[in-house]
PDB file with one MODEL, atoms N, CA, C and O in Angstrom:
MODEL        1
ATOM      1  N   MET A   1      27.075-367.369-110.033  1.00  0.00           N
ATOM      2  CA  MET A   1      25.887-366.118-109.768  1.00  0.00           C
ATOM      3  C   MET A   1      25.749-365.367-110.842  1.00  0.00           C
ATOM      4  O   MET A   1      26.667-364.905-111.520  1.00  0.00           O
ATOM      5  N   THR A   2      24.247-365.194-111.061  1.00  0.00           N
ATOM      6  CA  THR A   2      23.851-364.294-112.208  1.00  0.00           C
ATOM      7  C   THR A   2      24.055-363.040-112.310  1.00  0.00           C
ATOM      8  O   THR A   2      23.918-362.230-111.394  1.00  0.00           O
ATOM      9  N   ARG A   3      24.502-362.729-113.781  1.00  0.00           N
ATOM     10  CA  ARG A   3      24.879-361.269-113.879  1.00  0.00           C
ATOM     11  C   ARG A   3      23.865-360.717-114.983  1.00  0.00           C
ATOM     12  O   ARG A   3      23.368-361.444-115.842  1.00  0.00           O
ATOM     13  N   TYR A   4      23.622-359.382-114.865  1.00  0.00           N
ATOM     14  CA  TYR A   4      22.493-358.925-115.727  1.00  0.00           C
ATOM     15  C   TYR A   4      23.167-357.903-116.515  1.00  0.00           C
ATOM     16  O   TYR A   4      24.200-357.331-116.165  1.00  0.00           O
ATOM     17  N   ARG A   5      22.415-357.668-117.788  1.00  0.00           N
ATOM     18  CA  ARG A   5      23.056-356.678-118.509  1.00  0.00           C
ATOM     19  C   ARG A   5      21.704-356.223-119.645  1.00  0.00           C
ATOM     20  O   ARG A   5      20.913-357.052-120.093  1.00  0.00           O
ATOM     21  N   ALA A   6      21.674-354.909-119.927  1.00  0.00           N
ATOM     22  CA  ALA A   6      20.822-354.414-120.792  1.00  0.00           C
ATOM     23  C   ALA A   6      20.878-355.140-122.072  1.00  0.00           C
ATOM     24  O   ALA A   6      21.965-355.608-122.411  1.00  0.00           O
ATOM     25  N   ALA A   7      19.719-355.312-122.920  1.00  0.00           N
ATOM     26  CA  ALA A   7      19.854-355.529-124.311  1.00  0.00           C
ATOM     27  C   ALA A   7      20.640-354.967-125.163  1.00  0.00           C
ATOM     28  O   ALA A   7      20.487-353.746-125.128  1.00  0.00           O
ATOM     29  N   PRO A   8      21.474-355.326-125.972  1.00  0.00           N
ATOM     30  CA  PRO A   8      22.098-354.252-126.911  1.00  0.00           C
ATOM     31  C   PRO A   8      21.373-353.390-127.085  1.00  0.00           C
ATOM     32  O   PRO A   8      20.162-353.515-127.267  1.00  0.00           O
ATOM     33  N   ALA A   9      22.190-352.039-127.049  1.00  0.00           N
ATOM     34  CA  ALA A   9      21.257-350.688-127.476  1.00  0.00           C
ATOM     35  C   ALA A   9      20.795-350.556-128.666  1.00  0.00           C
ATOM     36  O   ALA A   9      19.799-349.866-128.882  1.00  0.00           O
ATOM     37  N   ALA A  10      21.525-351.272-129.728  1.00  0.00           N
ATOM     38  CA  ALA A  10      21.148-351.353-131.139  1.00  0.00           C
ATOM     39  C   ALA A  10      19.863-351.810-131.216  1.00  0.00           C
ATOM     40  O   ALA A  10      19.151-351.502-132.172  1.00  0.00           O
ATOM     41  N   THR A  11      19.417-352.620-130.182  1.00  0.00           N
ATOM     42  CA  THR A  11      18.010-353.631-130.473  1.00  0.00           C
ATOM     43  C   THR A  11      16.828-352.749-129.632  1.00  0.00           C
ATOM     44  O   THR A  11      15.721-353.252-129.438  1.00  0.00           O
ATOM     45  N   LEU A  12      17.081-351.724-129.269  1.00  0.00           N
ATOM     46  CA  LEU A  12      16.266-350.895-128.257  1.00  0.00           C
ATOM     47  C   LEU A  12      16.070-349.293-128.771  1.00  0.00           C
ATOM     48  O   LEU A  12      17.015-348.525-128.951  1.00  0.00           O
ATOM     49  N   ARG A  13      14.993-349.035-128.919  1.00  0.00           N
ATOM     50  CA  ARG A  13      14.524-347.683-129.215  1.00  0.00           C
ATOM     51  C   ARG A  13      13.859-347.015-128.018  1.00  0.00           C
ATOM     52  O   ARG A  13      12.681-347.251-127.748  1.00  0.00           O
ATOM     53  N   ILE A  14      14.513-346.291-127.392  1.00  0.00           N
ATOM     54  CA  ILE A  14      13.696-345.675-125.735  1.00  0.00           C
ATOM     55  C   ILE A  14      13.590-344.261-126.217  1.00  0.00           C
ATOM     56  O   ILE A  14      14.419-343.473-126.673  1.00  0.00           O
ATOM     57  N   VAL A  15      12.181-344.185-125.949  1.00  0.00           N
ATOM     58  CA  VAL A  15      11.518-342.588-126.116  1.00  0.00           C
ATOM     59  C   VAL A  15      10.977-342.097-124.848  1.00  0.00           C
ATOM     60  O   VAL A  15       9.876-342.600-124.626  1.00  0.00           O
ATOM     61  N   PRO A  16      11.423-341.180-123.822  1.00  0.00           N
ATOM     62  CA  PRO A  16      10.625-340.768-122.954  1.00  0.00           C
ATOM     63  C   PRO A  16       9.092-340.015-123.439  1.00  0.00           C
ATOM     64  O   PRO A  16       8.950-339.430-124.512  1.00  0.00           O
ATOM     65  N   LEU A  17       8.178-340.153-122.555  1.00  0.00           N
ATOM     66  CA  LEU A  17       6.958-339.585-123.094  1.00  0.00           C
ATOM     67  C   LEU A  17       6.135-339.246-121.689  1.00  0.00           C
ATOM     68  O   LEU A  17       5.303-339.996-121.179  1.00  0.00           O
ATOM     69  N   ASP A  18       6.499-338.117-121.241  1.00  0.00           N
ATOM     70  CA  ASP A  18       5.999-337.439-120.111  1.00  0.00           C
ATOM     71  C   ASP A  18       6.531-338.516-118.606  1.00  0.00           C
ATOM     72  O   ASP A  18       7.710-338.696-118.302  1.00  0.00           O
ATOM     73  N   ALA A  19       5.661-338.944-118.059  1.00  0.00           N
ATOM     74  CA  ALA A  19       5.973-339.798-116.805  1.00  0.00           C
ATOM     75  C   ALA A  19       6.421-341.396-117.256  1.00  0.00           C
ATOM     76  O   ALA A  19       7.028-342.224-116.578  1.00  0.00           O
ATOM     77  N   LEU A  20       5.924-341.509-118.575  1.00  0.00           N
ATOM     78  CA  LEU A  20       6.193-342.954-118.999  1.00  0.00           C
ATOM     79  C   LEU A  20       7.166-342.991-120.055  1.00  0.00           C
ATOM     80  O   LEU A  20       7.482-341.977-120.678  1.00  0.00           O
ATOM     81  N   THR A  21       7.663-344.161-120.283  1.00  0.00           N
ATOM     82  CA  THR A  21       8.737-344.257-121.354  1.00  0.00           C
ATOM     83  C   THR A  21       8.304-345.510-122.207  1.00  0.00           C
ATOM     84  O   THR A  21       7.804-346.561-121.807  1.00  0.00           O
ATOM     85  N   LEU A  22       8.681-345.055-123.699  1.00  0.00           N
ATOM     86  CA  LEU A  22       8.116-346.277-124.502  1.00  0.00           C
ATOM     87  C   LEU A  22       9.341-346.940-125.031  1.00  0.00           C
ATOM     88  O   LEU A  22      10.201-346.160-125.442  1.00  0.00           O
ATOM     89  N   ILE A  23       9.577-348.083-125.102  1.00  0.00           N
ATOM     90  CA  ILE A  23      10.738-349.053-125.562  1.00  0.00           C
ATOM     91  C   ILE A  23      10.340-350.209-126.476  1.00  0.00           C
ATOM     92  O   ILE A  23       9.725-351.236-126.189  1.00  0.00           O
ATOM     93  N   TYR A  24      10.935-349.717-127.879  1.00  0.00           N
ATOM     94  CA  TYR A  24      10.513-350.355-128.791  1.00  0.00           C
ATOM     95  C   TYR A  24      11.970-351.590-128.829  1.00  0.00           C
ATOM     96  O   TYR A  24      13.178-351.364-128.900  1.00  0.00           O
ATOM     97  N   HIS A  25      11.282-352.774-128.755  1.00  0.00           N
ATOM     98  CA  HIS A  25      12.536-353.978-128.689  1.00  0.00           C
ATOM     99  C   HIS A  25      12.445-354.467-130.165  1.00  0.00           C
ATOM    100  O   HIS A  25      11.530-355.233-130.464  1.00  0.00           O
ATOM    101  N   ARG A  26      13.346-354.063-131.105  1.00  0.00           N
ATOM    102  CA  ARG A  26      13.660-354.513-132.335  1.00  0.00           C
ATOM    103  C   ARG A  26      13.568-355.849-132.542  1.00  0.00           C
ATOM    104  O   ARG A  26      12.930-356.210-133.531  1.00  0.00           O
ATOM    105  N   ALA A  27      14.087-356.716-131.797  1.00  0.00           N
ATOM    106  CA  ALA A  27      14.262-358.225-132.019  1.00  0.00           C
ATOM    107  C   ALA A  27      12.801-358.788-131.710  1.00  0.00           C
ATOM    108  O   ALA A  27      12.513-359.813-132.328  1.00  0.00           O
ATOM    109  N   SER A  28      11.977-358.348-130.971  1.00  0.00           N
ATOM    110  CA  SER A  28      10.839-358.924-130.833  1.00  0.00           C
ATOM    111  C   SER A  28       9.682-358.271-131.591  1.00  0.00           C
ATOM    112  O   SER A  28       8.632-358.848-131.871  1.00  0.00           O
ATOM    113  N   GLY A  29       9.999-356.957-131.903  1.00  0.00           N
ATOM    114  CA  GLY A  29       8.839-356.111-132.778  1.00  0.00           C
ATOM    115  C   GLY A  29       7.840-355.439-131.516  1.00  0.00           C
ATOM    116  O   GLY A  29       6.883-354.760-131.889  1.00  0.00           O
ATOM    117  N   ILE A  30       8.020-355.593-130.319  1.00  0.00           N
ATOM    118  CA  ILE A  30       7.177-355.394-129.242  1.00  0.00           C
ATOM    119  C   ILE A  30       7.480-353.809-128.717  1.00  0.00           C
ATOM    120  O   ILE A  30       8.628-353.387-128.575  1.00  0.00           O
ATOM    121  N   THR A  31       6.369-353.071-128.475  1.00  0.00           N
ATOM    122  CA  THR A  31       6.884-351.805-127.922  1.00  0.00           C
ATOM    123  C   THR A  31       6.171-351.955-126.554  1.00  0.00           C
ATOM    124  O   THR A  31       5.033-352.359-126.319  1.00  0.00           O
ATOM    125  N   HIS A  32       7.170-351.509-125.691  1.00  0.00           N
ATOM    126  CA  HIS A  32       6.769-351.519-123.944  1.00  0.00           C
ATOM    127  C   HIS A  32       6.390-350.343-123.498  1.00  0.00           C
ATOM    128  O   HIS A  32       7.242-349.481-123.712  1.00  0.00           O
ATOM    129  N   VAL A  33       5.364-349.937-122.914  1.00  0.00           N
ATOM    130  CA  VAL A  33       5.234-348.662-122.185  1.00  0.00           C
ATOM    131  C   VAL A  33       5.377-349.248-120.569  1.00  0.00           C
ATOM    132  O   VAL A  33       4.771-350.115-119.941  1.00  0.00           O
ATOM    133  N   VAL A  34       6.504-348.309-120.237  1.00  0.00           N
ATOM    134  CA  VAL A  34       7.052-348.697-118.924  1.00  0.00           C
ATOM    135  C   VAL A  34       7.001-347.539-118.086  1.00  0.00           C
ATOM    136  O   VAL A  34       6.587-346.474-118.545  1.00  0.00           O
ATOM    137  N   ASP A  35       7.420-347.657-116.786  1.00  0.00           N
ATOM    138  CA  ASP A  35       7.369-346.392-115.752  1.00  0.00           C
ATOM    139  C   ASP A  35       8.749-346.788-114.898  1.00  0.00           C
ATOM    140  O   ASP A  35       9.304-347.884-114.820  1.00  0.00           O
ATOM    141  N   SER A  36       9.067-345.652-114.350  1.00  0.00           N
ATOM    142  CA  SER A  36      10.120-345.992-113.291  1.00  0.00           C
ATOM    143  C   SER A  36       9.948-347.111-112.451  1.00  0.00           C
ATOM    144  O   SER A  36       8.922-347.321-111.805  1.00  0.00           O
ATOM    145  N   PRO A  37      10.952-347.831-112.456  1.00  0.00           N
ATOM    146  CA  PRO A  37      12.357-348.032-112.465  1.00  0.00           C
ATOM    147  C   PRO A  37      12.888-348.446-113.790  1.00  0.00           C
ATOM    148  O   PRO A  37      14.083-348.255-114.017  1.00  0.00           O
ATOM    149  N   VAL A  38      12.093-349.019-114.729  1.00  0.00           N
ATOM    150  CA  VAL A  38      12.822-349.774-115.810  1.00  0.00           C
ATOM    151  C   VAL A  38      13.614-348.850-116.602  1.00  0.00           C
ATOM    152  O   VAL A  38      14.596-349.413-117.088  1.00  0.00           O
ATOM    153  N   PRO A  39      13.516-347.637-116.890  1.00  0.00           N
ATOM    154  CA  PRO A  39      14.501-346.742-117.734  1.00  0.00           C
ATOM    155  C   PRO A  39      15.955-346.687-116.798  1.00  0.00           C
ATOM    156  O   PRO A  39      17.083-346.738-117.288  1.00  0.00           O
ATOM    157  N   GLU A  40      15.675-346.585-115.501  1.00  0.00           N
ATOM    158  CA  GLU A  40      16.882-346.471-114.440  1.00  0.00           C
ATOM    159  C   GLU A  40      17.760-347.579-114.748  1.00  0.00           C
ATOM    160  O   GLU A  40      18.967-347.609-114.990  1.00  0.00           O
ATOM    161  N   LEU A  41      16.721-348.643-114.674  1.00  0.00           N
ATOM    162  CA  LEU A  41      17.389-350.150-114.641  1.00  0.00           C
ATOM    163  C   LEU A  41      18.508-350.389-116.082  1.00  0.00           C
ATOM    164  O   LEU A  41      19.653-350.836-116.141  1.00  0.00           O
ATOM    165  N   LEU A  42      17.710-349.942-116.979  1.00  0.00           N
ATOM    166  CA  LEU A  42      18.327-350.303-118.531  1.00  0.00           C
ATOM    167  C   LEU A  42      19.649-349.353-118.350  1.00  0.00           C
ATOM    168  O   LEU A  42      20.766-349.776-118.644  1.00  0.00           O
ATOM    169  N   GLU A  43      19.440-348.106-117.869  1.00  0.00           N
ATOM    170  CA  GLU A  43      20.608-347.279-118.044  1.00  0.00           C
ATOM    171  C   GLU A  43      21.776-347.773-117.224  1.00  0.00           C
ATOM    172  O   GLU A  43      22.932-347.751-117.647  1.00  0.00           O
ATOM    173  N   THR A  44      21.413-348.235-115.992  1.00  0.00           N
ATOM    174  CA  THR A  44      22.479-348.728-115.196  1.00  0.00           C
ATOM    175  C   THR A  44      23.225-350.085-115.739  1.00  0.00           C
ATOM    176  O   THR A  44      24.438-350.206-115.563  1.00  0.00           O
ATOM    177  N   LEU A  45      22.539-351.001-116.338  1.00  0.00           N
ATOM    178  CA  LEU A  45      22.723-352.202-116.892  1.00  0.00           C
ATOM    179  C   LEU A  45      23.457-351.861-118.311  1.00  0.00           C
ATOM    180  O   LEU A  45      24.008-352.830-118.833  1.00  0.00           O
ATOM    181  N   ASN A  46      23.530-350.792-118.909  1.00  0.00           N
ATOM    182  CA  ASN A  46      24.128-350.749-120.232  1.00  0.00           C
ATOM    183  C   ASN A  46      25.299-350.463-120.292  1.00  0.00           C
ATOM    184  O   ASN A  46      25.916-349.574-119.705  1.00  0.00           O
ATOM    185  N   ASN A  47      25.762-351.497-121.279  1.00  0.00           N
ATOM    186  CA  ASN A  47      27.266-351.719-121.577  1.00  0.00           C
ATOM    187  C   ASN A  47      28.097-352.324-120.468  1.00  0.00           C
ATOM    188  O   ASN A  47      29.325-352.281-120.403  1.00  0.00           O
ATOM    189  N   GLN A  48      27.173-352.964-119.495  1.00  0.00           N
ATOM    190  CA  GLN A  48      28.059-353.730-118.241  1.00  0.00           C
ATOM    191  C   GLN A  48      26.896-354.890-117.720  1.00  0.00           C
ATOM    192  O   GLN A  48      25.667-354.895-117.791  1.00  0.00           O
ATOM    193  N   SER A  49      27.783-355.761-117.225  1.00  0.00           N
ATOM    194  CA  SER A  49      26.964-356.684-116.501  1.00  0.00           C
ATOM    195  C   SER A  49      27.070-356.649-114.991  1.00  0.00           C
ATOM    196  O   SER A  49      28.169-356.459-114.470  1.00  0.00           O
ATOM    197  N   LEU A  50      26.166-356.792-114.388  1.00  0.00           N
ATOM    198  CA  LEU A  50      26.262-356.652-112.795  1.00  0.00           C
ATOM    199  C   LEU A  50      25.246-357.696-112.058  1.00  0.00           C
ATOM    200  O   LEU A  50      24.106-357.959-112.439  1.00  0.00           O
ATOM    201  N   THR A  51      25.895-358.214-110.955  1.00  0.00           N
ATOM    202  CA  THR A  51      25.141-359.017-109.980  1.00  0.00           C
ATOM    203  C   THR A  51      23.863-358.318-109.470  1.00  0.00           C
ATOM    204  O   THR A  51      23.635-357.126-109.675  1.00  0.00           O
ATOM    205  N   LEU A  52      23.065-359.132-108.804  1.00  0.00           N
ATOM    206  CA  LEU A  52      21.754-358.472-108.306  1.00  0.00           C
ATOM    207  C   LEU A  52      22.259-357.415-107.321  1.00  0.00           C
ATOM    208  O   LEU A  52      21.842-356.259-107.388  1.00  0.00           O
ATOM    209  N   SER A  53      23.023-357.746-106.544  1.00  0.00           N
ATOM    210  CA  SER A  53      23.638-356.733-105.236  1.00  0.00           C
ATOM    211  C   SER A  53      24.283-355.586-106.066  1.00  0.00           C
ATOM    212  O   SER A  53      23.897-354.448-105.798  1.00  0.00           O
ATOM    213  N   GLU A  54      25.112-355.726-106.929  1.00  0.00           N
ATOM    214  CA  GLU A  54      25.967-354.610-107.658  1.00  0.00           C
ATOM    215  C   GLU A  54      24.844-353.686-108.077  1.00  0.00           C
ATOM    216  O   GLU A  54      24.841-352.493-107.775  1.00  0.00           O
ATOM    217  N   THR A  55      23.842-354.301-108.819  1.00  0.00           N
ATOM    218  CA  THR A  55      22.670-353.434-109.535  1.00  0.00           C
ATOM    219  C   THR A  55      22.086-352.434-108.596  1.00  0.00           C
ATOM    220  O   THR A  55      22.108-351.230-108.849  1.00  0.00           O
ATOM    221  N   LEU A  56      21.537-352.958-107.457  1.00  0.00           N
ATOM    222  CA  LEU A  56      21.060-352.513-106.308  1.00  0.00           C
ATOM    223  C   LEU A  56      21.937-351.310-105.856  1.00  0.00           C
ATOM    224  O   LEU A  56      21.578-350.139-105.741  1.00  0.00           O
ATOM    225  N   ALA A  57      23.145-351.842-105.629  1.00  0.00           N
ATOM    226  CA  ALA A  57      24.133-350.731-105.034  1.00  0.00           C
ATOM    227  C   ALA A  57      24.277-349.579-106.113  1.00  0.00           C
ATOM    228  O   ALA A  57      24.333-348.421-105.701  1.00  0.00           O
ATOM    229  N   ALA A  58      24.333-349.810-107.338  1.00  0.00           N
ATOM    230  CA  ALA A  58      24.507-348.665-108.388  1.00  0.00           C
ATOM    231  C   ALA A  58      23.374-347.984-108.525  1.00  0.00           C
ATOM    232  O   ALA A  58      23.479-346.818-108.905  1.00  0.00           O
ATOM    233  N   LEU A  59      21.914-348.580-108.233  1.00  0.00           N
ATOM    234  CA  LEU A  59      20.951-347.623-108.389  1.00  0.00           C
ATOM    235  C   LEU A  59      20.803-346.912-107.236  1.00  0.00           C
ATOM    236  O   LEU A  59      20.464-345.736-107.370  1.00  0.00           O
ATOM    237  N   ALA A  60      20.999-347.395-105.978  1.00  0.00           N
ATOM    238  CA  ALA A  60      21.101-346.557-104.706  1.00  0.00           C
ATOM    239  C   ALA A  60      21.834-345.447-104.779  1.00  0.00           C
ATOM    240  O   ALA A  60      21.409-344.375-104.349  1.00  0.00           O
ATOM    241  N   ALA A  61      23.228-345.610-105.430  1.00  0.00           N
ATOM    242  CA  ALA A  61      24.136-344.493-105.449  1.00  0.00           C
ATOM    243  C   ALA A  61      23.666-343.354-106.364  1.00  0.00           C
ATOM    244  O   ALA A  61      23.729-342.142-106.153  1.00  0.00           O
ATOM    245  N   ALA A  62      23.144-344.060-107.508  1.00  0.00           N
ATOM    246  CA  ALA A  62      22.853-343.077-108.557  1.00  0.00           C
ATOM    247  C   ALA A  62      21.625-342.170-108.219  1.00  0.00           C
ATOM    248  O   ALA A  62      21.598-340.980-108.533  1.00  0.00           O
ATOM    249  N   HIS A  63      20.602-342.809-107.556  1.00  0.00           N
ATOM    250  CA  HIS A  63      19.220-342.240-107.423  1.00  0.00           C
ATOM    251  C   HIS A  63      18.760-342.186-105.903  1.00  0.00           C
ATOM    252  O   HIS A  63      17.557-342.255-105.648  1.00  0.00           O
ATOM    253  N   ASP A  64      19.688-342.064-104.907  1.00  0.00           N
ATOM    254  CA  ASP A  64      19.487-341.800-103.758  1.00  0.00           C
ATOM    255  C   ASP A  64      18.264-342.759-103.141  1.00  0.00           C
ATOM    256  O   ASP A  64      17.265-342.209-102.678  1.00  0.00           O
ATOM    257  N   LEU A  65      18.362-343.957-103.150  1.00  0.00           N
ATOM    258  CA  LEU A  65      17.301-344.695-102.892  1.00  0.00           C
ATOM    259  C   LEU A  65      17.371-344.632-101.195  1.00  0.00           C
ATOM    260  O   LEU A  65      18.461-344.544-100.628  1.00  0.00           O
ATOM    261  N   ILE A  66      16.314-344.678-100.578  1.00  0.00           N
ATOM    262  CA  ILE A  66      16.089-344.736 -99.112  1.00  0.00           C
ATOM    263  C   ILE A  66      16.083-346.015 -98.521  1.00  0.00           C
ATOM    264  O   ILE A  66      16.739-346.394 -97.551  1.00  0.00           O
ATOM    265  N   ASP A  67      15.358-346.573 -99.136  1.00  0.00           N
ATOM    266  CA  ASP A  67      14.981-348.082 -98.590  1.00  0.00           C
ATOM    267  C   ASP A  67      15.076-349.114 -99.807  1.00  0.00           C
ATOM    268  O   ASP A  67      14.030-349.674-100.134  1.00  0.00           O
ATOM    269  N   PRO A  68      16.259-349.410-100.508  1.00  0.00           N
ATOM    270  CA  PRO A  68      16.435-350.161-101.428  1.00  0.00           C
ATOM    271  C   PRO A  68      15.882-351.891-101.068  1.00  0.00           C
ATOM    272  O   PRO A  68      16.326-352.519-100.107  1.00  0.00           O
ATOM    273  N   ASP A  69      15.065-352.339-101.843  1.00  0.00           N
ATOM    274  CA  ASP A  69      14.606-353.631-101.762  1.00  0.00           C
ATOM    275  C   ASP A  69      15.013-354.681-102.860  1.00  0.00           C
ATOM    276  O   ASP A  69      14.697-354.648-104.050  1.00  0.00           O
ATOM    277  N   VAL A  70      15.818-355.663-102.182  1.00  0.00           N
ATOM    278  CA  VAL A  70      16.502-356.630-103.065  1.00  0.00           C
ATOM    279  C   VAL A  70      15.395-357.503-103.909  1.00  0.00           C
ATOM    280  O   VAL A  70      15.427-357.826-105.096  1.00  0.00           O
ATOM    281  N   SER A  71      14.436-357.770-102.937  1.00  0.00           N
ATOM    282  CA  SER A  71      13.517-358.883-103.611  1.00  0.00           C
ATOM    283  C   SER A  71      12.774-357.858-104.939  1.00  0.00           C
ATOM    284  O   SER A  71      12.860-358.172-106.126  1.00  0.00           O
ATOM    285  N   ALA A  72      12.216-356.884-104.546  1.00  0.00           N
ATOM    286  CA  ALA A  72      11.547-356.044-105.511  1.00  0.00           C
ATOM    287  C   ALA A  72      12.521-355.944-106.817  1.00  0.00           C
ATOM    288  O   ALA A  72      12.112-356.039-107.974  1.00  0.00           O
ATOM    289  N   LEU A  73      13.731-355.757-106.478  1.00  0.00           N
ATOM    290  CA  LEU A  73      14.527-355.591-107.908  1.00  0.00           C
ATOM    291  C   LEU A  73      14.506-357.005-108.353  1.00  0.00           C
ATOM    292  O   LEU A  73      14.081-357.179-109.495  1.00  0.00           O
ATOM    293  N   ALA A  74      14.871-358.032-107.694  1.00  0.00           N
ATOM    294  CA  ALA A  74      15.107-359.349-108.385  1.00  0.00           C
ATOM    295  C   ALA A  74      13.697-359.741-109.292  1.00  0.00           C
ATOM    296  O   ALA A  74      13.746-360.333-110.370  1.00  0.00           O
ATOM    297  N   ALA A  75      12.621-359.352-108.722  1.00  0.00           N
ATOM    298  CA  ALA A  75      11.243-359.413-109.286  1.00  0.00           C
ATOM    299  C   ALA A  75      10.832-358.628-110.821  1.00  0.00           C
ATOM    300  O   ALA A  75      10.214-359.036-111.805  1.00  0.00           O
ATOM    301  N   ARG A  76      11.466-357.377-110.511  1.00  0.00           N
ATOM    302  CA  ARG A  76      11.401-356.566-111.815  1.00  0.00           C
ATOM    303  C   ARG A  76      12.589-357.078-112.774  1.00  0.00           C
ATOM    304  O   ARG A  76      12.195-357.208-113.933  1.00  0.00           O
ATOM    305  N   LEU A  77      13.804-357.368-112.599  1.00  0.00           N
ATOM    306  CA  LEU A  77      14.583-357.934-113.597  1.00  0.00           C
ATOM    307  C   LEU A  77      14.430-359.332-114.054  1.00  0.00           C
ATOM    308  O   LEU A  77      15.156-359.762-114.950  1.00  0.00           O
ATOM    309  N   ASP A  78      13.537-360.060-113.498  1.00  0.00           N
ATOM    310  CA  ASP A  78      13.049-361.325-114.113  1.00  0.00           C
ATOM    311  C   ASP A  78      12.090-360.721-114.950  1.00  0.00           C
ATOM    312  O   ASP A  78      12.095-361.047-116.138  1.00  0.00           O
ATOM    313  N   GLU A  79      11.155-359.787-114.488  1.00  0.00           N
ATOM    314  CA  GLU A  79      10.184-359.543-115.541  1.00  0.00           C
ATOM    315  C   GLU A  79      10.808-359.083-116.843  1.00  0.00           C
ATOM    316  O   GLU A  79      10.427-359.458-117.952  1.00  0.00           O
ATOM    317  N   LEU A  80      11.904-358.148-116.586  1.00  0.00           N
ATOM    318  CA  LEU A  80      12.578-357.553-117.757  1.00  0.00           C
ATOM    319  C   LEU A  80      13.104-358.953-118.548  1.00  0.00           C
ATOM    320  O   LEU A  80      12.612-359.113-119.665  1.00  0.00           O
ATOM    321  N   VAL A  81      13.841-359.750-118.184  1.00  0.00           N
ATOM    322  CA  VAL A  81      14.386-360.711-118.706  1.00  0.00           C
ATOM    323  C   VAL A  81      13.462-361.565-119.695  1.00  0.00           C
ATOM    324  O   VAL A  81      13.743-362.019-120.805  1.00  0.00           O
ATOM    325  N   ALA A  82      12.352-361.641-119.006  1.00  0.00           N
ATOM    326  CA  ALA A  82      11.243-362.311-119.713  1.00  0.00           C
ATOM    327  C   ALA A  82      10.708-361.625-121.035  1.00  0.00           C
ATOM    328  O   ALA A  82      10.260-362.279-121.977  1.00  0.00           O
ATOM    329  N   ALA A  83      10.797-360.219-121.016  1.00  0.00           N
ATOM    330  CA  ALA A  83      10.428-359.457-122.082  1.00  0.00           C
ATOM    331  C   ALA A  83      11.557-359.238-122.933  1.00  0.00           C
ATOM    332  O   ALA A  83      11.389-358.616-123.982  1.00  0.00           O
ATOM    333  N   GLY A  84      12.735-359.690-122.600  1.00  0.00           N
ATOM    334  CA  GLY A  84      13.752-359.507-123.677  1.00  0.00           C
ATOM    335  C   GLY A  84      14.649-358.157-123.587  1.00  0.00           C
ATOM    336  O   GLY A  84      15.501-357.956-124.453  1.00  0.00           O
ATOM    337  N   LEU A  85      14.451-357.247-122.544  1.00  0.00           N
ATOM    338  CA  LEU A  85      15.006-356.033-122.325  1.00  0.00           C
ATOM    339  C   LEU A  85      16.110-356.144-121.634  1.00  0.00           C
ATOM    340  O   LEU A  85      16.893-355.194-121.643  1.00  0.00           O
ATOM    341  N   VAL A  86      16.405-357.298-120.904  1.00  0.00           N
ATOM    342  CA  VAL A  86      17.683-357.380-119.916  1.00  0.00           C
ATOM    343  C   VAL A  86      17.949-358.851-120.205  1.00  0.00           C
ATOM    344  O   VAL A  86      17.023-359.583-120.557  1.00  0.00           O
ATOM    345  N   GLU A  87      19.256-359.321-120.057  1.00  0.00           N
ATOM    346  CA  GLU A  87      19.900-360.615-120.459  1.00  0.00           C
ATOM    347  C   GLU A  87      20.296-360.925-118.998  1.00  0.00           C
ATOM    348  O   GLU A  87      20.652-360.058-118.200  1.00  0.00           O
ATOM    349  N   ALA A  88      20.197-362.293-118.715  1.00  0.00           N
ATOM    350  CA  ALA A  88      20.863-362.789-117.452  1.00  0.00           C
ATOM    351  C   ALA A  88      21.705-363.764-118.085  1.00  0.00           C
ATOM    352  O   ALA A  88      21.311-364.631-118.865  1.00  0.00           O
ATOM    353  N   ILE A  89      22.964-363.561-117.681  1.00  0.00           N
ATOM    354  CA  ILE A  89      24.037-364.184-118.150  1.00  0.00           C
ATOM    355  C   ILE A  89      24.746-364.951-117.118  1.00  0.00           C
ATOM    356  O   ILE A  89      25.762-365.583-117.408  1.00  0.00           O
TER     357      ILE A  89
ENDMDL
END
């Protein structure tokens, strides 16, 4: 079963900017401009590895999600893995 964790904190510089968040990924040299739920996902996956269902449960509990969507979360995590911001282990 795939587990996910955020890239090491030392490789990310996260700066909130109004409704958006800038994430500089030191390993790639790319700055990502993201919106919710990316910062929340990175916070949830910081210093821990979780399965898809564990990640969804943690997000739902922390952010009072009314209708959590596992397929939408899976798609977002796949995007973040491709960008190097999340690791699939």
